[in-house]
């Protein structure tokens, strides 16, 4: 019995698209994601040490920015699928052109995104936030909106490496940028090293510098001699049919991101109506939840890459194996963290306690511990939702992702609003609605995966075989002899 068990584990680990293969692609992306989780964690920790109102303002403002960036960024993120399928099909010469369509998209959309920062105060005041909190949120959003163009350009660059499975380069860039952000956070929030004390504005400017540093780090790598067959010098080339295909499949992907992030942002804005304490507790609970959620995104990107490459190579059985392996890894990780959230919640809150005022932190502590029980109840379903949505994205089944978002995105906001505004319920009701929404998404995407139709999806044009030139008459005569 023990022999069969170890044989099964070894086979699961060594086979193509098994544990070792998936981790080789996904682990650098997990480290990349975790580096930004650590950055976000310390960012909120520094802001809590500085002023609790700042940490209450940072998350809603960041979510507003993320919501408006998510549509174009979702389109650009779909380049990963196109690169992966082109790579799997052996059509490398088309990859430079698809990257060009991403650069054009970023250039055309970026000016619109910058406008968001100018209307931030109106957004938060309309949401019913206290004037002091709304002012802080507007300041953070105004500055951090300059991150948007860098996020789009760096997204195109990262999609090239992720789509090829060359994820270690992405890891190095992301970790380096996160370290830059972390150092600048400390210097600019508190006014260390000769810099003026900027508080919340310092945190926002640190994010801007870190995002643009990624663009600068990626750019020289992409023009290495080793990538000459990918025609990356065609970054200026606008190809309308390919642009249409990118947006045809990418826009549903981006709209799904937009609707789900907008739904979560509406949830946060509604929670903000319950007061600064409820907003701060929610911000801390979400920040702790990032320890479970963000690594899922790294595994999901790895799964998307392997699914795309294997479908492009017409190996659907390996794409299916990559999907299951990715889910097994993600579910195991989130289940372990769910148990720790319930059993030892103070272990996750300890860093926040260090620099905060004792009375202020103790008022938040019991509330955050209660919210972490909701996180524990839904984080395995988050794994189900994120991984199986990544499988559909790698196949190109993005219209289904859009339909799910359209039908379900309003749920947390509507239910939270009904409970808070009409029925007089509080924070626990709002988090209950968030939990049920996570359960719904996980089960829906799992069901779609089980249907299996995604295995027949392709988003690249079929390869055009090379036709030999017509033979001359004398050559035909020689062949006949």
Coordinates of C-alpha atoms in Angstrom, one line a residue:
X1 CA 0.0 0.0 0.0
X2 CA 2.8 2.4 0.9
X3 CA 4.6 1.5 -2.3
X4 CA 1.5 2.4 -4.4
X5 CA 1.1 5.7 -2.4
X6 CA 4.7 6.8 -3.0
X7 CA 4.5 5.7 -6.7
X8 CA 1.4 7.8 -7.1
X9 CA 2.9 10.9 -5.5
X10 CA 6.1 10.5 -7.5
X11 CA 4.1 10.2 -10.8
X12 CA 2.0 13.3 -9.8
X13 CA 5.2 15.2 -9.2
X14 CA 7.3 14.2 -12.3
X15 CA 4.8 13.9 -15.2
X16 CA 4.4 16.7 -17.7
X17 CA 2.1 19.4 -16.2
X18 CA 2.4 17.7 -12.9
X19 CA 3.5 19.2 -9.6
X20 CA 7.1 19.9 -10.5
X21 CA 6.2 21.4 -13.9
X22 CA 3.4 23.6 -12.6
X23 CA 5.6 24.9 -9.7
X24 CA 8.5 25.6 -12.0
X25 CA 6.3 28.0 -14.0
X26 CA 4.1 29.2 -11.2
X27 CA 6.4 29.5 -8.2
X28 CA 8.3 32.6 -9.6
X29 CA 4.9 34.2 -10.2
X30 CA 3.8 33.3 -6.7
X31 CA 7.0 34.9 -5.3
X32 CA 6.2 38.0 -7.5
X33 CA 2.7 38.1 -6.2
X34 CA 3.9 37.6 -2.6
X35 CA 6.5 40.4 -3.0
X36 CA 3.6 42.8 -3.7
X37 CA 1.6 41.3 -0.9
X38 CA 4.5 42.0 1.5
X39 CA 4.7 45.5 0.1
X40 CA 1.0 46.1 0.6
X41 CA 1.2 44.5 4.1
X42 CA 4.0 46.8 5.2
X43 CA 2.5 49.8 3.4
X44 CA -0.7 49.4 5.5
X45 CA 1.4 48.7 8.6
X46 CA 3.4 51.9 8.1
X47 CA 0.2 53.9 7.5
X48 CA -1.4 52.4 10.6
X49 CA 1.6 53.5 12.6
X50 CA 1.4 56.9 11.1
X51 CA -2.4 57.5 11.4
X52 CA -5.4 55.0 11.4
X53 CA -7.3 57.4 9.2
X54 CA -4.6 56.9 6.5
X55 CA -5.0 53.1 6.5
X56 CA -8.8 53.5 6.3
X57 CA -8.4 55.7 3.2
X58 CA -5.8 53.8 1.3
X59 CA -7.7 50.7 0.5
X60 CA -10.9 52.3 -1.0
X61 CA -8.8 54.7 -3.0
X62 CA -6.6 51.9 -4.3
X63 CA -9.7 49.8 -5.2
X64 CA -11.2 52.7 -7.2
X65 CA -8.0 53.0 -9.2
X66 CA -7.8 49.3 -9.7
X67 CA -11.4 49.2 -10.8
X68 CA -10.9 51.7 -13.6
X69 CA -7.6 50.1 -14.7
X70 CA -8.9 46.6 -14.6
X71 CA -10.7 46.8 -18.0
X72 CA -7.7 47.8 -20.1
X73 CA -5.3 45.8 -17.9
X74 CA -7.6 42.7 -18.4
X75 CA -7.3 43.2 -22.2
X76 CA -3.6 43.5 -22.0
X77 CA -3.3 40.5 -19.6
X78 CA -5.0 38.4 -22.3
X79 CA -1.8 38.8 -24.3
X80 CA -0.4 36.1 -22.1
X81 CA -2.9 33.6 -23.6
X82 CA -2.1 34.7 -27.2
X83 CA 1.7 34.5 -26.6
X84 CA 1.2 31.1 -25.0
X85 CA -0.8 29.7 -27.8
X86 CA 1.5 31.2 -30.5
X87 CA 4.5 29.7 -28.6
X88 CA 2.8 26.3 -28.4
X89 CA 1.9 26.3 -32.1
X90 CA 5.4 27.4 -33.1
X91 CA 4.3 30.8 -34.5
X92 CA 6.9 32.9 -32.7
X93 CA 7.1 35.5 -35.4
X94 CA 3.6 36.7 -34.6
X95 CA 4.4 37.5 -30.9
X96 CA 6.1 40.8 -31.6
X97 CA 3.0 42.0 -33.4
X98 CA 0.6 41.0 -30.7
X99 CA 2.8 42.9 -28.2
X100 CA 2.5 46.0 -30.4
X101 CA -1.2 45.9 -30.2
X102 CA -0.9 45.9 -26.4
X103 CA 1.4 49.0 -26.5
X104 CA -1.0 50.8 -28.8
X105 CA -3.9 49.9 -26.4
X106 CA -2.0 51.2 -23.4
X107 CA -1.1 54.5 -25.2
X108 CA -4.7 55.1 -26.2
X109 CA -6.3 54.3 -22.8
X110 CA -3.8 55.9 -20.4
X111 CA -4.9 59.5 -20.8
X112 CA -8.5 58.6 -19.9
X113 CA -7.3 56.8 -16.7
X114 CA -5.4 59.9 -15.5
X115 CA -8.7 61.8 -15.4
X116 CA -9.9 59.5 -12.6
X117 CA -7.6 61.2 -10.1
X118 CA -9.1 64.6 -10.8
X119 CA -12.7 63.5 -9.8
X120 CA -11.7 61.3 -6.8
X121 CA -13.1 63.6 -4.1
X122 CA -16.5 63.7 -5.9
X123 CA -16.6 59.9 -5.9
X124 CA -15.9 59.5 -2.2
X125 CA -18.2 62.4 -1.1
X126 CA -21.0 60.9 -3.2
X127 CA -20.4 57.6 -1.4
X128 CA -21.3 59.3 1.9
X129 CA -17.8 59.2 3.5
X130 CA -16.8 61.6 6.2
X131 CA -15.2 64.8 4.8
X132 CA -11.8 64.1 6.4
X133 CA -11.7 60.5 5.2
X134 CA -12.9 61.6 1.7
X135 CA -10.1 64.2 1.5
X136 CA -7.5 61.6 2.3
X137 CA -8.9 59.1 -0.2
X138 CA -9.0 61.7 -2.9
X139 CA -5.4 62.7 -2.3
X140 CA -4.2 59.1 -2.5
X141 CA -6.2 58.4 -5.7
X142 CA -5.0 61.6 -7.4
X143 CA -1.3 60.7 -6.9
X144 CA -1.6 57.0 -7.5
X145 CA -3.4 57.5 -10.8
X146 CA 0.0 58.1 -12.3
X147 CA 0.7 54.4 -11.8
X148 CA -1.9 53.5 -14.4
X149 CA 0.1 54.0 -17.6
X150 CA 3.1 52.1 -16.1
X151 CA 0.8 49.2 -15.0
X152 CA -0.4 48.9 -18.6
X153 CA 3.0 49.0 -20.3
X154 CA 4.6 46.7 -17.8
X155 CA 1.6 44.4 -18.2
X156 CA 2.4 44.0 -21.9
X157 CA 6.1 43.4 -21.2
X158 CA 5.3 40.8 -18.4
X159 CA 2.8 39.0 -20.7
X160 CA 5.6 38.2 -23.1
X161 CA 7.7 36.5 -20.5
X162 CA 4.8 34.8 -18.7
X163 CA 3.3 33.5 -22.0
X164 CA 6.6 31.9 -22.8
X165 CA 6.9 30.4 -19.4
X166 CA 10.0 32.5 -18.6
X167 CA 8.6 33.5 -15.2
X168 CA 11.8 34.0 -13.3
X169 CA 12.5 37.3 -15.1
X170 CA 9.1 38.5 -14.0
X171 CA 9.9 37.5 -10.5
X172 CA 13.2 39.4 -10.4
X173 CA 11.5 42.6 -11.8
X174 CA 8.5 42.4 -9.4
X175 CA 10.6 41.7 -6.3
X176 CA 13.0 44.5 -7.2
X177 CA 10.1 47.0 -7.7
X178 CA 8.5 45.9 -4.4
X179 CA 11.7 46.5 -2.6
X180 CA 11.9 50.0 -4.1
X181 CA 8.4 50.6 -3.0
X182 CA 9.1 49.4 0.5
X183 CA 12.2 51.5 1.0
X184 CA 10.5 54.7 -0.4
X185 CA 7.4 54.0 1.8
X186 CA 9.5 54.2 4.9
X187 CA 11.5 57.2 3.8
X188 CA 8.5 59.3 2.5
X189 CA 5.7 58.4 4.9
X190 CA 7.7 59.2 8.0
X191 CA 10.2 61.7 6.6
X192 CA 13.4 59.7 7.1
X193 CA 16.8 60.1 5.4
X194 CA 16.4 63.8 4.8
X195 CA 13.1 63.6 3.0
X196 CA 10.0 65.6 4.1
X197 CA 7.3 63.8 6.0
X198 CA 4.5 63.1 3.5
X199 CA 2.3 60.6 5.2
X200 CA -0.3 59.1 2.9
X201 CA 1.0 61.1 -0.1
X202 CA 4.4 59.5 0.4
X203 CA 2.9 56.0 0.2
X204 CA 1.2 57.0 -3.1
X205 CA 4.3 58.5 -4.7
X206 CA 6.3 55.4 -3.7
X207 CA 3.9 53.2 -5.6
X208 CA 4.2 55.5 -8.7
X209 CA 8.0 55.2 -8.7
X210 CA 7.9 51.5 -8.2
X211 CA 5.5 50.9 -11.1
X212 CA 7.6 52.9 -13.5
X213 CA 10.7 51.1 -12.4
X214 CA 9.3 47.9 -13.7
X215 CA 9.0 49.4 -17.2
X216 CA 12.6 50.5 -17.1
X217 CA 13.8 47.1 -15.9
X218 CA 11.8 45.1 -18.6
X219 CA 12.7 47.3 -21.6
X220 CA 16.4 46.3 -22.1
X221 CA 15.7 42.6 -21.5
X222 CA 13.2 42.5 -24.4
X223 CA 15.7 43.5 -27.0
X224 CA 18.2 40.8 -26.2
X225 CA 19.6 38.9 -29.1
X226 CA 18.0 35.6 -27.9
X227 CA 14.6 37.0 -28.8
X228 CA 15.4 37.9 -32.4
X229 CA 12.9 35.3 -33.8
X230 CA 10.0 37.0 -32.0
X231 CA 10.2 40.2 -34.0
X232 CA 9.9 42.4 -30.8
X233 CA 11.2 45.3 -32.8
X234 CA 7.8 45.5 -34.4
X235 CA 6.5 47.2 -31.2
X236 CA 5.3 50.1 -33.3
X237 CA 3.3 48.1 -35.8
X238 CA -0.5 48.5 -35.7
X239 CA -2.4 45.6 -37.2
X240 CA -6.1 46.2 -37.1
X241 CA -7.3 42.5 -37.5
X242 CA -5.0 41.4 -34.6
X243 CA -6.0 44.4 -32.5
X244 CA -9.7 43.4 -33.0
X245 CA -8.9 39.9 -32.0
X246 CA -7.1 41.1 -28.9
X247 CA -10.1 43.2 -27.8
X248 CA -12.7 40.6 -28.9
X249 CA -11.3 38.1 -26.5
X250 CA -9.6 40.5 -24.1
X251 CA -12.5 42.9 -23.5
X252 CA -14.7 40.2 -21.9
X253 CA -11.7 39.3 -19.7
X254 CA -11.2 43.0 -18.8
X255 CA -14.9 43.6 -18.3
X256 CA -15.0 40.7 -15.9
X257 CA -12.1 42.2 -13.9
X258 CA -13.9 45.6 -14.0
X259 CA -17.2 44.3 -12.8
X260 CA -15.8 42.1 -10.0
X261 CA -13.5 44.8 -8.8
X262 CA -16.2 47.5 -9.1
X263 CA -18.4 45.2 -7.0
X264 CA -15.8 44.9 -4.4
X265 CA -15.1 48.6 -4.5
X266 CA -18.8 49.3 -4.0
X267 CA -18.7 46.9 -1.0
X268 CA -15.8 48.9 0.5
X269 CA -17.6 52.2 -0.1
X270 CA -20.7 50.9 1.6
X271 CA -18.7 49.6 4.5
X272 CA -17.2 53.1 4.8
X273 CA -20.6 54.4 5.7
X274 CA -20.5 52.4 8.9
X275 CA -17.6 54.6 10.1
X276 CA -13.9 54.9 10.3
X277 CA -13.5 51.9 12.6
X278 CA -15.4 49.6 10.4
X279 CA -13.5 50.8 7.4
X280 CA -10.1 50.3 9.2
X281 CA -11.0 46.8 10.4
X282 CA -12.2 45.8 6.9
X283 CA -8.9 47.2 5.5
X284 CA -6.8 45.1 7.9
X285 CA -8.8 41.9 7.3
X286 CA -8.6 42.3 3.6
X287 CA -4.9 43.0 3.9
X288 CA -4.4 39.7 5.9
X289 CA -6.6 37.9 3.3
X290 CA -4.0 39.0 0.7
X291 CA -1.7 36.4 2.2
X292 CA -4.1 33.8 0.9
X293 CA -5.4 35.5 -2.2
X294 CA -2.4 37.0 -3.9
X295 CA -0.4 33.7 -4.2
X296 CA -3.4 32.3 -6.0
X297 CA -2.9 34.9 -8.7
X298 CA 0.7 33.6 -9.3
X299 CA -0.5 30.0 -9.5
X300 CA -3.4 31.1 -11.8
X301 CA -1.0 32.9 -14.2
X302 CA 1.1 29.8 -14.4
X303 CA -2.0 27.7 -15.1
X304 CA -3.1 30.1 -17.8
X305 CA 0.4 29.8 -19.4
X306 CA 0.4 26.0 -19.4
X307 CA -3.2 25.7 -20.6
X308 CA -2.5 28.1 -23.5
X309 CA 0.7 26.5 -24.5
X310 CA -0.7 23.0 -24.5
X311 CA -3.9 23.9 -26.3
X312 CA -1.8 25.8 -28.9
X313 CA 0.2 22.5 -29.3
X314 CA -3.1 20.5 -29.5
X315 CA -2.4 18.7 -26.2
X316 CA -5.7 19.2 -24.3
X317 CA -5.0 16.3 -21.9
X318 CA -1.9 18.1 -20.6
X319 CA -3.9 21.3 -20.3
X320 CA -6.4 19.5 -18.2
X321 CA -3.7 18.0 -16.1
X322 CA -2.1 21.5 -15.5
X323 CA -5.5 22.8 -14.4
X324 CA -6.1 20.0 -11.8
X325 CA -2.5 20.2 -10.5
X326 CA -2.8 24.0 -10.1
X327 CA -6.1 23.7 -8.2
X328 CA -4.7 21.0 -5.9
X329 CA -1.7 23.2 -5.0
X330 CA -3.9 26.3 -4.5
X331 CA -6.6 24.6 -2.5
X332 CA -4.1 23.0 -0.2
X333 CA -2.4 26.3 0.5
X334 CA -5.6 28.2 1.2
X335 CA -7.1 25.5 3.3
X336 CA -4.0 25.6 5.6
X337 CA -4.2 29.4 5.9
X338 CA -8.0 29.2 6.6
X339 CA -7.3 27.0 9.6
X340 CA -4.6 29.4 10.8
X341 CA -7.0 32.4 10.4
X342 CA -9.4 30.7 12.9
X343 CA -6.8 29.2 15.3
X344 CA -4.1 31.8 15.6
X345 CA -5.5 35.1 14.2
X346 CA -3.2 37.2 16.4
X347 CA -0.2 35.9 14.6
X348 CA -1.3 37.8 11.5
X349 CA -2.1 40.9 13.5
X350 CA 1.1 41.1 15.5
X351 CA 3.0 43.3 13.1
X352 CA 0.2 45.8 13.1
X353 CA 0.2 45.9 16.9
X354 CA 3.9 46.8 17.1
X355 CA 3.7 50.4 16.1
X356 CA 0.0 51.2 16.8
X357 CA -1.5 52.9 19.8
X358 CA -2.6 50.2 22.3
X359 CA -6.1 51.5 22.9
X360 CA -6.8 52.1 19.2
X361 CA -5.5 48.7 18.2
X362 CA -7.5 46.8 20.8
X363 CA -10.7 48.4 19.6
X364 CA -9.9 47.1 16.1
X365 CA -8.5 43.7 17.1
X366 CA -11.7 41.9 18.1
X367 CA -13.5 43.2 15.0
X368 CA -10.7 42.0 12.7
X369 CA -10.6 38.6 14.4
X370 CA -14.3 38.2 13.7
X371 CA -13.8 39.2 10.0
X372 CA -11.0 36.7 9.6
X373 CA -13.5 33.9 10.3
X374 CA -15.4 35.0 7.2
X375 CA -12.2 35.0 5.2
X376 CA -11.5 31.4 6.4
X377 CA -15.0 30.4 5.2
X378 CA -14.5 31.6 1.6
X379 CA -10.8 31.4 0.8
X380 CA -10.8 27.9 -0.5
X381 CA -13.7 28.9 -2.8
X382 CA -11.4 31.8 -3.9
X383 CA -8.9 29.2 -5.0
X384 CA -11.6 27.4 -6.9
X385 CA -12.7 30.6 -8.6
X386 CA -9.3 32.0 -9.5
X387 CA -7.8 28.7 -10.8
X388 CA -10.7 27.6 -12.9
X389 CA -11.2 31.1 -14.3
X390 CA -7.5 31.0 -15.2
X391 CA -8.1 27.7 -17.1
X392 CA -10.9 29.3 -19.1
X393 CA -8.8 32.4 -19.7
X394 CA -5.9 30.3 -21.1
X395 CA -8.3 28.6 -23.5
X396 CA -9.9 31.8 -24.6
X397 CA -13.4 31.1 -23.1
X398 CA -13.6 34.7 -21.9
X399 CA -17.2 35.4 -23.1
X400 CA -18.3 33.0 -20.3
X401 CA -16.2 34.9 -17.8
X402 CA -18.0 38.1 -18.9
X403 CA -21.5 36.5 -18.5
X404 CA -20.7 35.3 -15.0
X405 CA -19.5 38.8 -14.0
X406 CA -22.6 40.4 -15.5
X407 CA -25.0 38.1 -13.7
X408 CA -23.2 38.0 -10.3
X409 CA -21.3 41.3 -9.8
X410 CA -24.2 43.2 -8.3
X411 CA -24.8 40.6 -5.6
X412 CA -22.5 41.8 -2.8
X413 CA -23.3 45.5 -3.4
X414 CA -27.0 45.1 -3.5
X415 CA -27.2 42.7 -0.6
X416 CA -24.9 44.9 1.5
X417 CA -26.9 48.1 0.7
X418 CA -30.2 46.4 1.5
X419 CA -28.8 45.2 4.9
X420 CA -27.1 48.5 5.9
X421 CA -29.5 51.1 4.4
X422 CA -32.9 49.5 4.7
X423 CA -32.7 46.8 7.4
X424 CA -30.2 48.4 9.8
X425 CA -27.7 45.6 9.8
X426 CA -24.0 46.2 10.3
X427 CA -20.6 45.0 9.3
X428 CA -21.2 41.2 9.8
X429 CA -24.1 41.3 7.4
X430 CA -21.9 43.0 4.8
X431 CA -19.1 40.3 5.2
X432 CA -21.7 37.6 5.0
X433 CA -22.8 38.9 1.6
X434 CA -19.1 38.9 0.5
X435 CA -18.7 35.3 1.6
X436 CA -21.8 34.0 -0.3
X437 CA -20.6 35.8 -3.4
X438 CA -17.2 34.1 -3.2
X439 CA -19.0 30.7 -2.8
X440 CA -21.1 31.4 -5.9
X441 CA -18.1 32.3 -8.1
X442 CA -16.1 29.2 -7.1
X443 CA -18.9 26.8 -7.8
X444 CA -19.8 28.4 -11.2
X445 CA -16.3 28.3 -12.6
X446 CA -15.8 24.7 -11.3
X447 CA -19.0 23.7 -13.1
X448 CA -17.8 25.3 -16.3
X449 CA -14.4 23.5 -16.1
X450 CA -16.2 20.2 -15.6
X451 CA -18.2 20.7 -18.8
X452 CA -15.0 20.4 -20.8
X453 CA -15.9 22.6 -23.8
X454 CA -13.0 24.9 -23.1
X455 CA -10.6 22.2 -24.4
X456 CA -11.8 23.0 -27.9
X457 CA -11.1 26.7 -27.8
X458 CA -8.3 28.4 -29.8
X459 CA -7.7 32.2 -30.1
X460 CA -4.9 32.2 -32.7
X461 CA -5.1 31.9 -36.4
X462 CA -4.3 28.5 -37.9
X463 CA -0.8 28.1 -39.2
X464 CA -0.5 28.8 -42.9
X465 CA 1.6 26.0 -44.4
X466 CA 4.5 27.1 -46.6
X467 CA 3.8 26.3 -50.3
X468 CA 6.7 25.2 -52.4
X469 CA 7.3 27.3 -55.6
X470 CA 6.2 25.9 -58.9
X471 CA 8.8 23.8 -60.6
X472 CA 10.2 24.8 -64.0
X473 CA 9.4 22.6 -67.0
X474 CA 12.9 21.2 -67.3
X475 CA 12.8 20.2 -63.6
X476 CA 9.6 18.3 -64.2
X477 CA 11.1 16.5 -67.2
X478 CA 14.1 15.5 -65.0
X479 CA 11.8 14.2 -62.3
X480 CA 9.8 12.2 -64.9
X481 CA 13.0 10.5 -66.1

